[in-house]
Amino acid sequence: MNGGGSWRRLSGYLFVAPYLVLFAAFVLLPVLFGLGLSLFRWEMLSPLAPEYIGLDNYREAVGDEYFWMAVRATGLFVVMAVPMTIVMAMTISLGLAALNKRRALYRAAYFLPVMINISVAGILWRWFYNSEFGLFNAYLAKVAARFGTTAAKVPWLSDPRVAMPSVVLMTLWWHVGGPTVILLAGIKQIPESYYEAAALDGASASQRFTHITLPLLKPVLLFVIVMNLIGSFQVFGQTFIMTRGGPELSTRVLVQYIYESAFNFYRMGYSAAMSWLLFVAIAAVAALHFFLLRER
Amino acid sequence: MPARRRWLIEAAIAVGAAAFVLPVALIFLTAFKSETEILHFDSLLPSQLTGENFSEILASPEEIPIGRWFLNSLFISSCVTLLVLTVSSLAAYGLARLRLPGRRYVFAMIIATMMIPGQILLVPVYLILNWLGWLDSAAALIVPAGGGAFAVFLLHQFFRNIPRELEEAAALDGCSRLGIYWHVVLPLSRPALATLGIFTFIGSWNAFIGPLVFLDSVDRYTLPVGIALFQTSYWAEYGLTLAASVICTLPVIVVFLLFQKHIIKGISLSGLKQ
């Protein structure tokens, strides 16, 4: 090959160059920069110069009571939201798959809330949940009145034990549509003839589900679970808009603590260290996913 | 399946679907209620339609510059969409169709970053934008969006399946590589580009944490951040916040109804093509 040929091959990178510049500046560099940052004490508003402190930020996180409260709130959200989302999405998508008509219409209805942005969705549900003049308690009062009693006002967002389940309920409404649509597409990929053959052999509906649908859906299902886990670890908007992390910090999740450490207290190094801890947790989940996929 | 059972399933699905749509409908219905009617809830429907919430939020552009926020959101989302479509399609074409040395490794590196949660990048990107002097400007939200890996991944998958013969024929006709990209690859990829464009636009329109962190002046806010801030100062005035929500939500719902097939297909494919 002559010099002109290899120039031609390399010059093809001109097509990729504009993207690579942006990728390097706003993805690759920040990842490395963030890792470096987590080893420094860097308080933006303080006169102290940034100082290398090794793993001290990570040590601080391990001993920080508020960090563990945020971990607990995040864990509580993940443990409730992920299984419920998956079971609900699975149920709805199986129901949709069984329909012959109007499937696209119903599918769009379940997906519609995904399109609503978090400010609007959060404000709407804060009104639903308001214990004095919210929609839910107004309806509970109406139902109670019909039975000749009065209903106690449910403290949807004002009781530390109730607040997180309320956030989860709102999240189910907001985001179940995504996994539902993906699972439905996965179910529709399974050839109809498998079910017909099983029906001829006298397999019941539940047998067909456990022996055909579930095994063939496994890769899609795992994908949906992992994506949902990754997303749930990063929960932020719902709690930020509806509760600001309250009451009594019961819904202050990790991302909110990371956000506040950086942008309210300007502790950039500490905030970066906590983001890396979150990343490690997420990476562990993703690794588990690949492990489970290989099991197949 | 027996017909009766099918009807039962459809009834259950329909009830569920109504429960999912109802809160969205309530944004619209409640925005046309008077404040007193919202506070003394009696029925889902307004007893009397009133536009007072809308006239009130539109009446004080100095305090609540909602028109400005709308234009900011529109401008930012349009620029992000244009930028992402341009740089990602060029890159995906280069990586999928040209025999670039080492392209496999470059592509693998890009894909690997798709796993990285956005929150990891928040603080470092903030500091980089600060250093560039872009904080509190539209550029802070537009330019970094061009570096996202998802768009390159999606278009790469699509471009890979375009038959080589079409490109070879165009090359024989004296078409340059840029010409092939423009006259052959892009026209053939219209469905993928449309799906990606709609996704990018809606994602940018609804983005929350980026604008929250990178913007400072009320004048430069996007709609979601403006509404969230507005909500903190008008804590209990649900009529006003819901009227603002209608202005923020209506464009997205229109886009969704028009391009529903593209959007749902795009979501479905993300789970199937691994």
PDB file of N, CA, C and O in Angstrom, chain A residues 8-9 11-13 15 19 27 30 98 100 102 106-107 110 115-117 119 123-124 126-127 133 135 139 142 173 181-182 223 234 255 263 271 275 279, chain B residues 6 10 13 16-17 20 23 39 41-42 90 100-101 117 119-120 123-124 126 146-148 177 206 213 224 227 231 235 238 248-249 252 264 268 270-271:
ATOM      1  N   ARG A   8      -5.458   8.015   3.291  1.00  0.00           N
ATOM      2  CA  ARG A   8      -6.899   7.954   3.051  1.00  0.00           C
ATOM      3  C   ARG A   8      -7.601   7.204   4.199  1.00  0.00           C
ATOM      4  O   ARG A   8      -8.653   7.604   4.665  1.00  0.00           O
ATOM      5  N   ARG A   9      -6.950   6.115   4.635  1.00  0.00           N
ATOM      6  CA  ARG A   9      -7.574   5.345   5.721  1.00  0.00           C
ATOM      7  C   ARG A   9      -7.629   6.150   7.006  1.00  0.00           C
ATOM      8  O   ARG A   9      -8.634   6.180   7.699  1.00  0.00           O
ATOM      9  N   SER A  11      -7.508   9.405   7.254  1.00  0.00           N
ATOM     10  CA  SER A  11      -8.313  10.625   7.124  1.00  0.00           C
ATOM     11  C   SER A  11      -9.796  10.329   7.366  1.00  0.00           C
ATOM     12  O   SER A  11     -10.577  11.240   7.635  1.00  0.00           O
ATOM     13  N   GLY A  12     -10.151   9.054   7.286  1.00  0.00           N
ATOM     14  CA  GLY A  12     -11.523   8.691   7.623  1.00  0.00           C
ATOM     15  C   GLY A  12     -11.874   9.085   9.050  1.00  0.00           C
ATOM     16  O   GLY A  12     -13.039   9.286   9.384  1.00  0.00           O
ATOM     17  N   TYR A  13     -10.845   9.213   9.884  1.00  0.00           N
ATOM     18  CA  TYR A  13     -11.091   9.611  11.273  1.00  0.00           C
ATOM     19  C   TYR A  13     -11.620  11.040  11.375  1.00  0.00           C
ATOM     20  O   TYR A  13     -12.120  11.442  12.423  1.00  0.00           O
ATOM     21  N   PHE A  15     -14.205  11.971  10.052  1.00  0.00           N
ATOM     22  CA  PHE A  15     -15.643  11.801  10.293  1.00  0.00           C
ATOM     23  C   PHE A  15     -15.924  11.617  11.782  1.00  0.00           C
ATOM     24  O   PHE A  15     -16.946  12.043  12.300  1.00  0.00           O
ATOM     25  N   TYR A  19     -17.038  14.106  17.026  1.00  0.00           N
ATOM     26  CA  TYR A  19     -17.627  13.385  18.156  1.00  0.00           C
ATOM     27  C   TYR A  19     -16.566  13.069  19.201  1.00  0.00           C
ATOM     28  O   TYR A  19     -16.789  13.262  20.404  1.00  0.00           O
ATOM     29  N   VAL A  27     -16.851  13.239  28.561  1.00  0.00           N
ATOM     30  CA  VAL A  27     -17.099  11.908  29.128  1.00  0.00           C
ATOM     31  C   VAL A  27     -15.801  11.327  29.685  1.00  0.00           C
ATOM     32  O   VAL A  27     -15.682  11.089  30.888  1.00  0.00           O
ATOM     33  N   PRO A  30     -13.851  13.815  32.206  1.00  0.00           N
ATOM     34  CA  PRO A  30     -14.536  13.904  33.505  1.00  0.00           C
ATOM     35  C   PRO A  30     -14.437  12.626  34.334  1.00  0.00           C
ATOM     36  O   PRO A  30     -14.337  12.710  35.566  1.00  0.00           O
ATOM     37  N   ALA A  98     -51.754 -10.837  25.364  1.00  0.00           N
ATOM     38  CA  ALA A  98     -52.897 -11.729  25.178  1.00  0.00           C
ATOM     39  C   ALA A  98     -54.009 -11.066  24.369  1.00  0.00           C
ATOM     40  O   ALA A  98     -54.947 -11.745  23.937  1.00  0.00           O
ATOM     41  N   ASN A 100     -55.911  -9.227  21.201  1.00  0.00           N
ATOM     42  CA  ASN A 100     -55.825  -9.203  19.741  1.00  0.00           C
ATOM     43  C   ASN A 100     -55.994  -7.799  19.201  1.00  0.00           C
ATOM     44  O   ASN A 100     -55.417  -7.438  18.188  1.00  0.00           O
ATOM     45  N   ARG A 102     -56.653  -3.425  19.903  1.00  0.00           N
ATOM     46  CA  ARG A 102     -56.426  -2.243  20.737  1.00  0.00           C
ATOM     47  C   ARG A 102     -55.159  -2.345  21.580  1.00  0.00           C
ATOM     48  O   ARG A 102     -55.004  -1.623  22.551  1.00  0.00           O
ATOM     49  N   TYR A 106     -53.626   0.617  24.352  1.00  0.00           N
ATOM     50  CA  TYR A 106     -53.360   0.418  25.786  1.00  0.00           C
ATOM     51  C   TYR A 106     -51.878   0.598  26.093  1.00  0.00           C
ATOM     52  O   TYR A 106     -51.504   1.186  27.109  1.00  0.00           O
ATOM     53  N   ARG A 107     -51.032   0.079  25.203  1.00  0.00           N
ATOM     54  CA  ARG A 107     -49.598   0.210  25.412  1.00  0.00           C
ATOM     55  C   ARG A 107     -49.211   1.687  25.517  1.00  0.00           C
ATOM     56  O   ARG A 107     -48.446   2.081  26.393  1.00  0.00           O
ATOM     57  N   TYR A 110     -50.144   3.100  28.961  1.00  0.00           N
ATOM     58  CA  TYR A 110     -49.214   2.762  30.046  1.00  0.00           C
ATOM     59  C   TYR A 110     -47.891   3.509  29.896  1.00  0.00           C
ATOM     60  O   TYR A 110     -47.196   3.744  30.869  1.00  0.00           O
ATOM     61  N   MET A 115     -43.370  10.032  29.565  1.00  0.00           N
ATOM     62  CA  MET A 115     -43.100  11.254  28.814  1.00  0.00           C
ATOM     63  C   MET A 115     -43.158  12.515  29.692  1.00  0.00           C
ATOM     64  O   MET A 115     -42.737  13.583  29.288  1.00  0.00           O
ATOM     65  N   ILE A 116     -43.743  12.393  30.871  1.00  0.00           N
ATOM     66  CA  ILE A 116     -43.932  13.569  31.730  1.00  0.00           C
ATOM     67  C   ILE A 116     -42.638  13.842  32.490  1.00  0.00           C
ATOM     68  O   ILE A 116     -42.068  12.939  33.078  1.00  0.00           O
ATOM     69  N   ASN A 117     -42.167  15.095  32.486  1.00  0.00           N
ATOM     70  CA  ASN A 117     -40.889  15.325  33.166  1.00  0.00           C
ATOM     71  C   ASN A 117     -41.069  15.375  34.678  1.00  0.00           C
ATOM     72  O   ASN A 117     -42.171  15.550  35.194  1.00  0.00           O
ATOM     73  N   SER A 119     -40.314  17.361  37.134  1.00  0.00           N
ATOM     74  CA  SER A 119     -40.867  18.506  37.858  1.00  0.00           C
ATOM     75  C   SER A 119     -42.382  18.430  37.878  1.00  0.00           C
ATOM     76  O   SER A 119     -43.019  18.561  38.923  1.00  0.00           O
ATOM     77  N   ILE A 123     -44.632  17.526  41.160  1.00  0.00           N
ATOM     78  CA  ILE A 123     -45.562  18.525  41.692  1.00  0.00           C
ATOM     79  C   ILE A 123     -46.975  17.964  41.737  1.00  0.00           C
ATOM     80  O   ILE A 123     -47.708  18.136  42.708  1.00  0.00           O
ATOM     81  N   LEU A 124     -47.335  17.252  40.656  1.00  0.00           N
ATOM     82  CA  LEU A 124     -48.670  16.657  40.589  1.00  0.00           C
ATOM     83  C   LEU A 124     -48.898  15.699  41.761  1.00  0.00           C
ATOM     84  O   LEU A 124     -49.909  15.762  42.452  1.00  0.00           O
ATOM     85  N   ARG A 126     -47.210  15.547  44.545  1.00  0.00           N
ATOM     86  CA  ARG A 126     -47.169  16.230  45.846  1.00  0.00           C
ATOM     87  C   ARG A 126     -48.560  16.728  46.196  1.00  0.00           C
ATOM     88  O   ARG A 126     -48.968  16.717  47.348  1.00  0.00           O
ATOM     89  N   TRP A 127     -49.279  17.152  45.178  1.00  0.00           N
ATOM     90  CA  TRP A 127     -50.656  17.578  45.427  1.00  0.00           C
ATOM     91  C   TRP A 127     -51.533  16.365  45.770  1.00  0.00           C
ATOM     92  O   TRP A 127     -52.319  16.415  46.714  1.00  0.00           O
ATOM     93  N   PHE A 133     -55.255  18.939  51.776  1.00  0.00           N
ATOM     94  CA  PHE A 133     -56.191  19.107  50.662  1.00  0.00           C
ATOM     95  C   PHE A 133     -55.772  18.321  49.432  1.00  0.00           C
ATOM     96  O   PHE A 133     -56.069  18.697  48.312  1.00  0.00           O
ATOM     97  N   LEU A 135     -55.564  15.015  46.801  1.00  0.00           N
ATOM     98  CA  LEU A 135     -56.578  14.196  46.139  1.00  0.00           C
ATOM     99  C   LEU A 135     -56.833  12.880  46.879  1.00  0.00           C
ATOM    100  O   LEU A 135     -57.973  12.477  47.082  1.00  0.00           O
ATOM    101  N   TYR A 139     -60.368  11.670  48.659  1.00  0.00           N
ATOM    102  CA  TYR A 139     -61.156  10.500  48.267  1.00  0.00           C
ATOM    103  C   TYR A 139     -61.376   9.543  49.429  1.00  0.00           C
ATOM    104  O   TYR A 139     -62.464   8.988  49.591  1.00  0.00           O
ATOM    105  N   LYS A 142     -64.123  10.853  51.413  1.00  0.00           N
ATOM    106  CA  LYS A 142     -65.422  10.620  50.758  1.00  0.00           C
ATOM    107  C   LYS A 142     -65.910   9.196  50.986  1.00  0.00           C
ATOM    108  O   LYS A 142     -67.080   8.960  51.291  1.00  0.00           O
ATOM    109  N   TRP A 173     -45.987   4.459  38.907  1.00  0.00           N
ATOM    110  CA  TRP A 173     -46.848   5.099  37.904  1.00  0.00           C
ATOM    111  C   TRP A 173     -46.000   5.764  36.822  1.00  0.00           C
ATOM    112  O   TRP A 173     -46.269   5.634  35.641  1.00  0.00           O
ATOM    113  N   VAL A 181     -43.007  -1.952  27.862  1.00  0.00           N
ATOM    114  CA  VAL A 181     -42.897  -1.934  26.404  1.00  0.00           C
ATOM    115  C   VAL A 181     -41.786  -2.879  25.935  1.00  0.00           C
ATOM    116  O   VAL A 181     -41.944  -3.621  24.954  1.00  0.00           O
ATOM    117  N   ILE A 182     -40.669  -2.894  26.655  1.00  0.00           N
ATOM    118  CA  ILE A 182     -39.548  -3.761  26.263  1.00  0.00           C
ATOM    119  C   ILE A 182     -39.934  -5.232  26.436  1.00  0.00           C
ATOM    120  O   ILE A 182     -39.697  -6.062  25.549  1.00  0.00           O
ATOM    121  N   PHE A 223     -31.979  -7.907  31.095  1.00  0.00           N
ATOM    122  CA  PHE A 223     -31.651  -6.554  30.645  1.00  0.00           C
ATOM    123  C   PHE A 223     -32.528  -5.526  31.365  1.00  0.00           C
ATOM    124  O   PHE A 223     -32.039  -4.528  31.892  1.00  0.00           O
ATOM    125  N   GLN A 234     -29.802   5.491  41.089  1.00  0.00           N
ATOM    126  CA  GLN A 234     -29.571   6.912  40.833  1.00  0.00           C
ATOM    127  C   GLN A 234     -30.808   7.757  41.095  1.00  0.00           C
ATOM    128  O   GLN A 234     -30.900   8.895  40.632  1.00  0.00           O
ATOM    129  N   VAL A 255     -27.772  10.244  45.693  1.00  0.00           N
ATOM    130  CA  VAL A 255     -27.509  11.279  44.688  1.00  0.00           C
ATOM    131  C   VAL A 255     -27.817  12.668  45.249  1.00  0.00           C
ATOM    132  O   VAL A 255     -27.111  13.628  44.968  1.00  0.00           O
ATOM    133  N   PHE A 263     -22.832  21.069  45.665  1.00  0.00           N
ATOM    134  CA  PHE A 263     -23.366  22.354  45.213  1.00  0.00           C
ATOM    135  C   PHE A 263     -24.005  23.185  46.323  1.00  0.00           C
ATOM    136  O   PHE A 263     -24.343  24.336  46.101  1.00  0.00           O
ATOM    137  N   SER A 271     -17.634  14.879  47.404  1.00  0.00           N
ATOM    138  CA  SER A 271     -18.753  14.538  46.540  1.00  0.00           C
ATOM    139  C   SER A 271     -18.307  13.549  45.446  1.00  0.00           C
ATOM    140  O   SER A 271     -19.004  12.558  45.162  1.00  0.00           O
ATOM    141  N   SER A 275     -19.583   9.729  44.644  1.00  0.00           N
ATOM    142  CA  SER A 275     -20.083   9.274  43.335  1.00  0.00           C
ATOM    143  C   SER A 275     -19.359   8.021  42.890  1.00  0.00           C
ATOM    144  O   SER A 275     -19.959   7.152  42.265  1.00  0.00           O
ATOM    145  N   PHE A 279     -20.815   4.450  41.897  1.00  0.00           N
ATOM    146  CA  PHE A 279     -20.453   3.806  40.633  1.00  0.00           C
ATOM    147  C   PHE A 279     -20.021   2.367  40.857  1.00  0.00           C
ATOM    148  O   PHE A 279     -20.410   1.459  40.113  1.00  0.00           O
TER     149      PHE A 279
ATOM    150  N   ARG B   6     -60.564 -13.711  27.438  1.00  0.00           N
ATOM    151  CA  ARG B   6     -59.942 -12.598  26.749  1.00  0.00           C
ATOM    152  C   ARG B   6     -60.593 -11.272  27.156  1.00  0.00           C
ATOM    153  O   ARG B   6     -59.932 -10.267  27.347  1.00  0.00           O
ATOM    154  N   GLU B  10     -58.907  -8.045  28.907  1.00  0.00           N
ATOM    155  CA  GLU B  10     -58.974  -6.693  28.352  1.00  0.00           C
ATOM    156  C   GLU B  10     -59.578  -5.718  29.357  1.00  0.00           C
ATOM    157  O   GLU B  10     -59.127  -4.574  29.472  1.00  0.00           O
ATOM    158  N   ILE B  13     -56.850  -4.827  31.797  1.00  0.00           N
ATOM    159  CA  ILE B  13     -55.866  -3.961  31.131  1.00  0.00           C
ATOM    160  C   ILE B  13     -56.426  -2.548  30.957  1.00  0.00           C
ATOM    161  O   ILE B  13     -55.723  -1.553  31.168  1.00  0.00           O
ATOM    162  N   GLY B  16     -56.448  -0.653  34.273  1.00  0.00           N
ATOM    163  CA  GLY B  16     -55.079  -0.228  34.574  1.00  0.00           C
ATOM    164  C   GLY B  16     -54.654   0.943  33.705  1.00  0.00           C
ATOM    165  O   GLY B  16     -54.085   1.922  34.194  1.00  0.00           O
ATOM    166  N   ALA B  17     -54.961   0.862  32.408  1.00  0.00           N
ATOM    167  CA  ALA B  17     -54.567   1.935  31.485  1.00  0.00           C
ATOM    168  C   ALA B  17     -55.203   3.251  31.907  1.00  0.00           C
ATOM    169  O   ALA B  17     -54.557   4.307  31.897  1.00  0.00           O
ATOM    170  N   PHE B  20     -53.373   4.824  34.681  1.00  0.00           N
ATOM    171  CA  PHE B  20     -52.107   5.453  34.285  1.00  0.00           C
ATOM    172  C   PHE B  20     -52.335   6.790  33.587  1.00  0.00           C
ATOM    173  O   PHE B  20     -51.532   7.708  33.714  1.00  0.00           O
ATOM    174  N   PRO B  23     -53.846  10.512  36.000  1.00  0.00           N
ATOM    175  CA  PRO B  23     -53.041  11.604  36.565  1.00  0.00           C
ATOM    176  C   PRO B  23     -52.596  12.615  35.509  1.00  0.00           C
ATOM    177  O   PRO B  23     -52.559  13.820  35.793  1.00  0.00           O
ATOM    178  N   LEU B  39     -58.454  23.574  46.394  1.00  0.00           N
ATOM    179  CA  LEU B  39     -58.219  23.369  47.830  1.00  0.00           C
ATOM    180  C   LEU B  39     -59.395  22.663  48.497  1.00  0.00           C
ATOM    181  O   LEU B  39     -59.211  21.961  49.481  1.00  0.00           O
ATOM    182  N   PHE B  41     -61.421  20.047  47.427  1.00  0.00           N
ATOM    183  CA  PHE B  41     -61.636  19.069  46.382  1.00  0.00           C
ATOM    184  C   PHE B  41     -62.996  18.403  46.493  1.00  0.00           C
ATOM    185  O   PHE B  41     -63.394  17.920  47.545  1.00  0.00           O
ATOM    186  N   ASP B  42     -63.722  18.397  45.368  1.00  0.00           N
ATOM    187  CA  ASP B  42     -65.008  17.731  45.387  1.00  0.00           C
ATOM    188  C   ASP B  42     -65.125  16.743  44.233  1.00  0.00           C
ATOM    189  O   ASP B  42     -65.586  15.627  44.417  1.00  0.00           O
ATOM    190  N   LEU B  90     -22.040  11.158  11.843  1.00  0.00           N
ATOM    191  CA  LEU B  90     -20.720  11.170  11.200  1.00  0.00           C
ATOM    192  C   LEU B  90     -19.816  10.116  11.838  1.00  0.00           C
ATOM    193  O   LEU B  90     -19.170   9.327  11.141  1.00  0.00           O
ATOM    194  N   LEU B 100     -11.338   2.036   9.241  1.00  0.00           N
ATOM    195  CA  LEU B 100     -10.385   2.844   9.999  1.00  0.00           C
ATOM    196  C   LEU B 100      -9.516   1.936  10.849  1.00  0.00           C
ATOM    197  O   LEU B 100     -10.038   1.017  11.485  1.00  0.00           O
ATOM    198  N   PRO B 101      -8.193   2.202  10.879  1.00  0.00           N
ATOM    199  CA  PRO B 101      -7.335   1.386  11.748  1.00  0.00           C
ATOM    200  C   PRO B 101      -7.732   1.585  13.219  1.00  0.00           C
ATOM    201  O   PRO B 101      -7.910   2.707  13.671  1.00  0.00           O
ATOM    202  N   PRO B 117     -22.903   5.942  35.223  1.00  0.00           N
ATOM    203  CA  PRO B 117     -24.036   6.786  35.577  1.00  0.00           C
ATOM    204  C   PRO B 117     -23.675   8.267  35.457  1.00  0.00           C
ATOM    205  O   PRO B 117     -22.552   8.669  35.755  1.00  0.00           O
ATOM    206  N   GLN B 119     -24.319  10.711  37.212  1.00  0.00           N
ATOM    207  CA  GLN B 119     -23.972  11.414  38.455  1.00  0.00           C
ATOM    208  C   GLN B 119     -22.475  11.461  38.699  1.00  0.00           C
ATOM    209  O   GLN B 119     -21.969  12.387  39.301  1.00  0.00           O
ATOM    210  N   ILE B 120     -21.753  10.433  38.211  1.00  0.00           N
ATOM    211  CA  ILE B 120     -20.302  10.402  38.353  1.00  0.00           C
ATOM    212  C   ILE B 120     -19.692  11.610  37.674  1.00  0.00           C
ATOM    213  O   ILE B 120     -18.675  12.139  38.089  1.00  0.00           O
ATOM    214  N   VAL B 123     -19.946  16.421  39.002  1.00  0.00           N
ATOM    215  CA  VAL B 123     -18.988  17.358  39.607  1.00  0.00           C
ATOM    216  C   VAL B 123     -17.850  17.687  38.644  1.00  0.00           C
ATOM    217  O   VAL B 123     -17.576  18.865  38.400  1.00  0.00           O
ATOM    218  N   PRO B 124     -17.181  16.676  38.043  1.00  0.00           N
ATOM    219  CA  PRO B 124     -16.110  17.038  37.105  1.00  0.00           C
ATOM    220  C   PRO B 124     -16.592  17.864  35.909  1.00  0.00           C
ATOM    221  O   PRO B 124     -15.915  18.816  35.531  1.00  0.00           O
ATOM    222  N   TYR B 126     -19.068  19.882  35.865  1.00  0.00           N
ATOM    223  CA  TYR B 126     -19.316  21.226  36.415  1.00  0.00           C
ATOM    224  C   TYR B 126     -18.016  22.022  36.480  1.00  0.00           C
ATOM    225  O   TYR B 126     -17.959  23.189  36.076  1.00  0.00           O
ATOM    226  N   GLY B 146     -23.357  16.366  23.123  1.00  0.00           N
ATOM    227  CA  GLY B 146     -22.832  15.763  21.899  1.00  0.00           C
ATOM    228  C   GLY B 146     -21.893  14.593  22.160  1.00  0.00           C
ATOM    229  O   GLY B 146     -21.629  13.798  21.261  1.00  0.00           O
ATOM    230  N   GLY B 147     -21.383  14.460  23.386  1.00  0.00           N
ATOM    231  CA  GLY B 147     -20.424  13.398  23.685  1.00  0.00           C
ATOM    232  C   GLY B 147     -21.057  12.089  24.136  1.00  0.00           C
ATOM    233  O   GLY B 147     -20.353  11.115  24.376  1.00  0.00           O
ATOM    234  N   GLY B 148     -22.384  12.052  24.252  1.00  0.00           N
ATOM    235  CA  GLY B 148     -23.067  10.850  24.735  1.00  0.00           C
ATOM    236  C   GLY B 148     -22.847   9.653  23.812  1.00  0.00           C
ATOM    237  O   GLY B 148     -22.750   9.801  22.595  1.00  0.00           O
ATOM    238  N   ARG B 177     -16.499  10.057   0.007  1.00  0.00           N
ATOM    239  CA  ARG B 177     -17.037   9.426   1.216  1.00  0.00           C
ATOM    240  C   ARG B 177     -18.085  10.308   1.879  1.00  0.00           C
ATOM    241  O   ARG B 177     -19.093   9.828   2.376  1.00  0.00           O
ATOM    242  N   ASN B 206     -36.954  17.246  28.891  1.00  0.00           N
ATOM    243  CA  ASN B 206     -37.304  16.820  30.238  1.00  0.00           C
ATOM    244  C   ASN B 206     -36.123  16.810  31.205  1.00  0.00           C
ATOM    245  O   ASN B 206     -36.306  16.545  32.392  1.00  0.00           O
ATOM    246  N   VAL B 213     -28.080  22.089  37.975  1.00  0.00           N
ATOM    247  CA  VAL B 213     -26.737  22.321  38.494  1.00  0.00           C
ATOM    248  C   VAL B 213     -25.991  23.393  37.698  1.00  0.00           C
ATOM    249  O   VAL B 213     -25.280  24.208  38.265  1.00  0.00           O
ATOM    250  N   PRO B 224     -38.454  22.726  33.067  1.00  0.00           N
ATOM    251  CA  PRO B 224     -38.545  21.874  34.260  1.00  0.00           C
ATOM    252  C   PRO B 224     -37.896  22.497  35.499  1.00  0.00           C
ATOM    253  O   PRO B 224     -38.457  22.437  36.586  1.00  0.00           O
ATOM    254  N   ILE B 227     -40.011  25.500  36.686  1.00  0.00           N
ATOM    255  CA  ILE B 227     -41.223  25.080  37.386  1.00  0.00           C
ATOM    256  C   ILE B 227     -40.884  24.556  38.783  1.00  0.00           C
ATOM    257  O   ILE B 227     -41.584  24.857  39.749  1.00  0.00           O
ATOM    258  N   GLN B 231     -42.183  26.334  42.112  1.00  0.00           N
ATOM    259  CA  GLN B 231     -42.961  25.571  43.077  1.00  0.00           C
ATOM    260  C   GLN B 231     -42.491  25.837  44.505  1.00  0.00           C
ATOM    261  O   GLN B 231     -43.291  25.859  45.425  1.00  0.00           O
ATOM    262  N   TRP B 235     -45.434  27.639  47.153  1.00  0.00           N
ATOM    263  CA  TRP B 235     -45.555  26.325  47.736  1.00  0.00           C
ATOM    264  C   TRP B 235     -46.938  25.711  47.581  1.00  0.00           C
ATOM    265  O   TRP B 235     -47.090  24.585  47.138  1.00  0.00           O
ATOM    266  N   TYR B 238     -51.319  25.402  43.890  1.00  0.00           N
ATOM    267  CA  TYR B 238     -51.288  24.314  42.925  1.00  0.00           C
ATOM    268  C   TYR B 238     -51.846  24.717  41.569  1.00  0.00           C
ATOM    269  O   TYR B 238     -51.378  24.236  40.543  1.00  0.00           O
ATOM    270  N   CYS B 248     -45.556  23.119  30.009  1.00  0.00           N
ATOM    271  CA  CYS B 248     -44.355  22.295  29.877  1.00  0.00           C
ATOM    272  C   CYS B 248     -44.664  20.931  29.261  1.00  0.00           C
ATOM    273  O   CYS B 248     -43.849  20.351  28.554  1.00  0.00           O
ATOM    274  N   THR B 249     -45.854  20.407  29.533  1.00  0.00           N
ATOM    275  CA  THR B 249     -46.182  19.033  29.150  1.00  0.00           C
ATOM    276  C   THR B 249     -46.816  18.929  27.772  1.00  0.00           C
ATOM    277  O   THR B 249     -46.617  17.942  27.063  1.00  0.00           O
ATOM    278  N   VAL B 252     -44.697  17.911  24.711  1.00  0.00           N
ATOM    279  CA  VAL B 252     -44.232  16.526  24.775  1.00  0.00           C
ATOM    280  C   VAL B 252     -45.367  15.568  24.417  1.00  0.00           C
ATOM    281  O   VAL B 252     -45.168  14.577  23.715  1.00  0.00           O
ATOM    282  N   ILE B 264     -42.002   4.158  20.753  1.00  0.00           N
ATOM    283  CA  ILE B 264     -42.144   2.849  21.387  1.00  0.00           C
ATOM    284  C   ILE B 264     -41.246   1.821  20.707  1.00  0.00           C
ATOM    285  O   ILE B 264     -40.640   0.982  21.363  1.00  0.00           O
ATOM    286  N   SER B 268     -38.385  -0.378  22.547  1.00  0.00           N
ATOM    287  CA  SER B 268     -38.412  -1.841  22.457  1.00  0.00           C
ATOM    288  C   SER B 268     -37.079  -2.370  21.950  1.00  0.00           C
ATOM    289  O   SER B 268     -36.542  -3.340  22.463  1.00  0.00           O
ATOM    290  N   SER B 270     -34.153  -1.119  22.158  1.00  0.00           N
ATOM    291  CA  SER B 270     -33.043  -0.976  23.096  1.00  0.00           C
ATOM    292  C   SER B 270     -32.903  -2.226  23.951  1.00  0.00           C
ATOM    293  O   SER B 270     -31.814  -2.553  24.403  1.00  0.00           O
ATOM    294  N   GLY B 271     -34.014  -2.947  24.161  1.00  0.00           N
ATOM    295  CA  GLY B 271     -33.941  -4.143  24.980  1.00  0.00           C
ATOM    296  C   GLY B 271     -33.627  -5.400  24.183  1.00  0.00           C
ATOM    297  O   GLY B 271     -33.132  -6.375  24.724  1.00  0.00           O
TER     298      GLY B 271
END
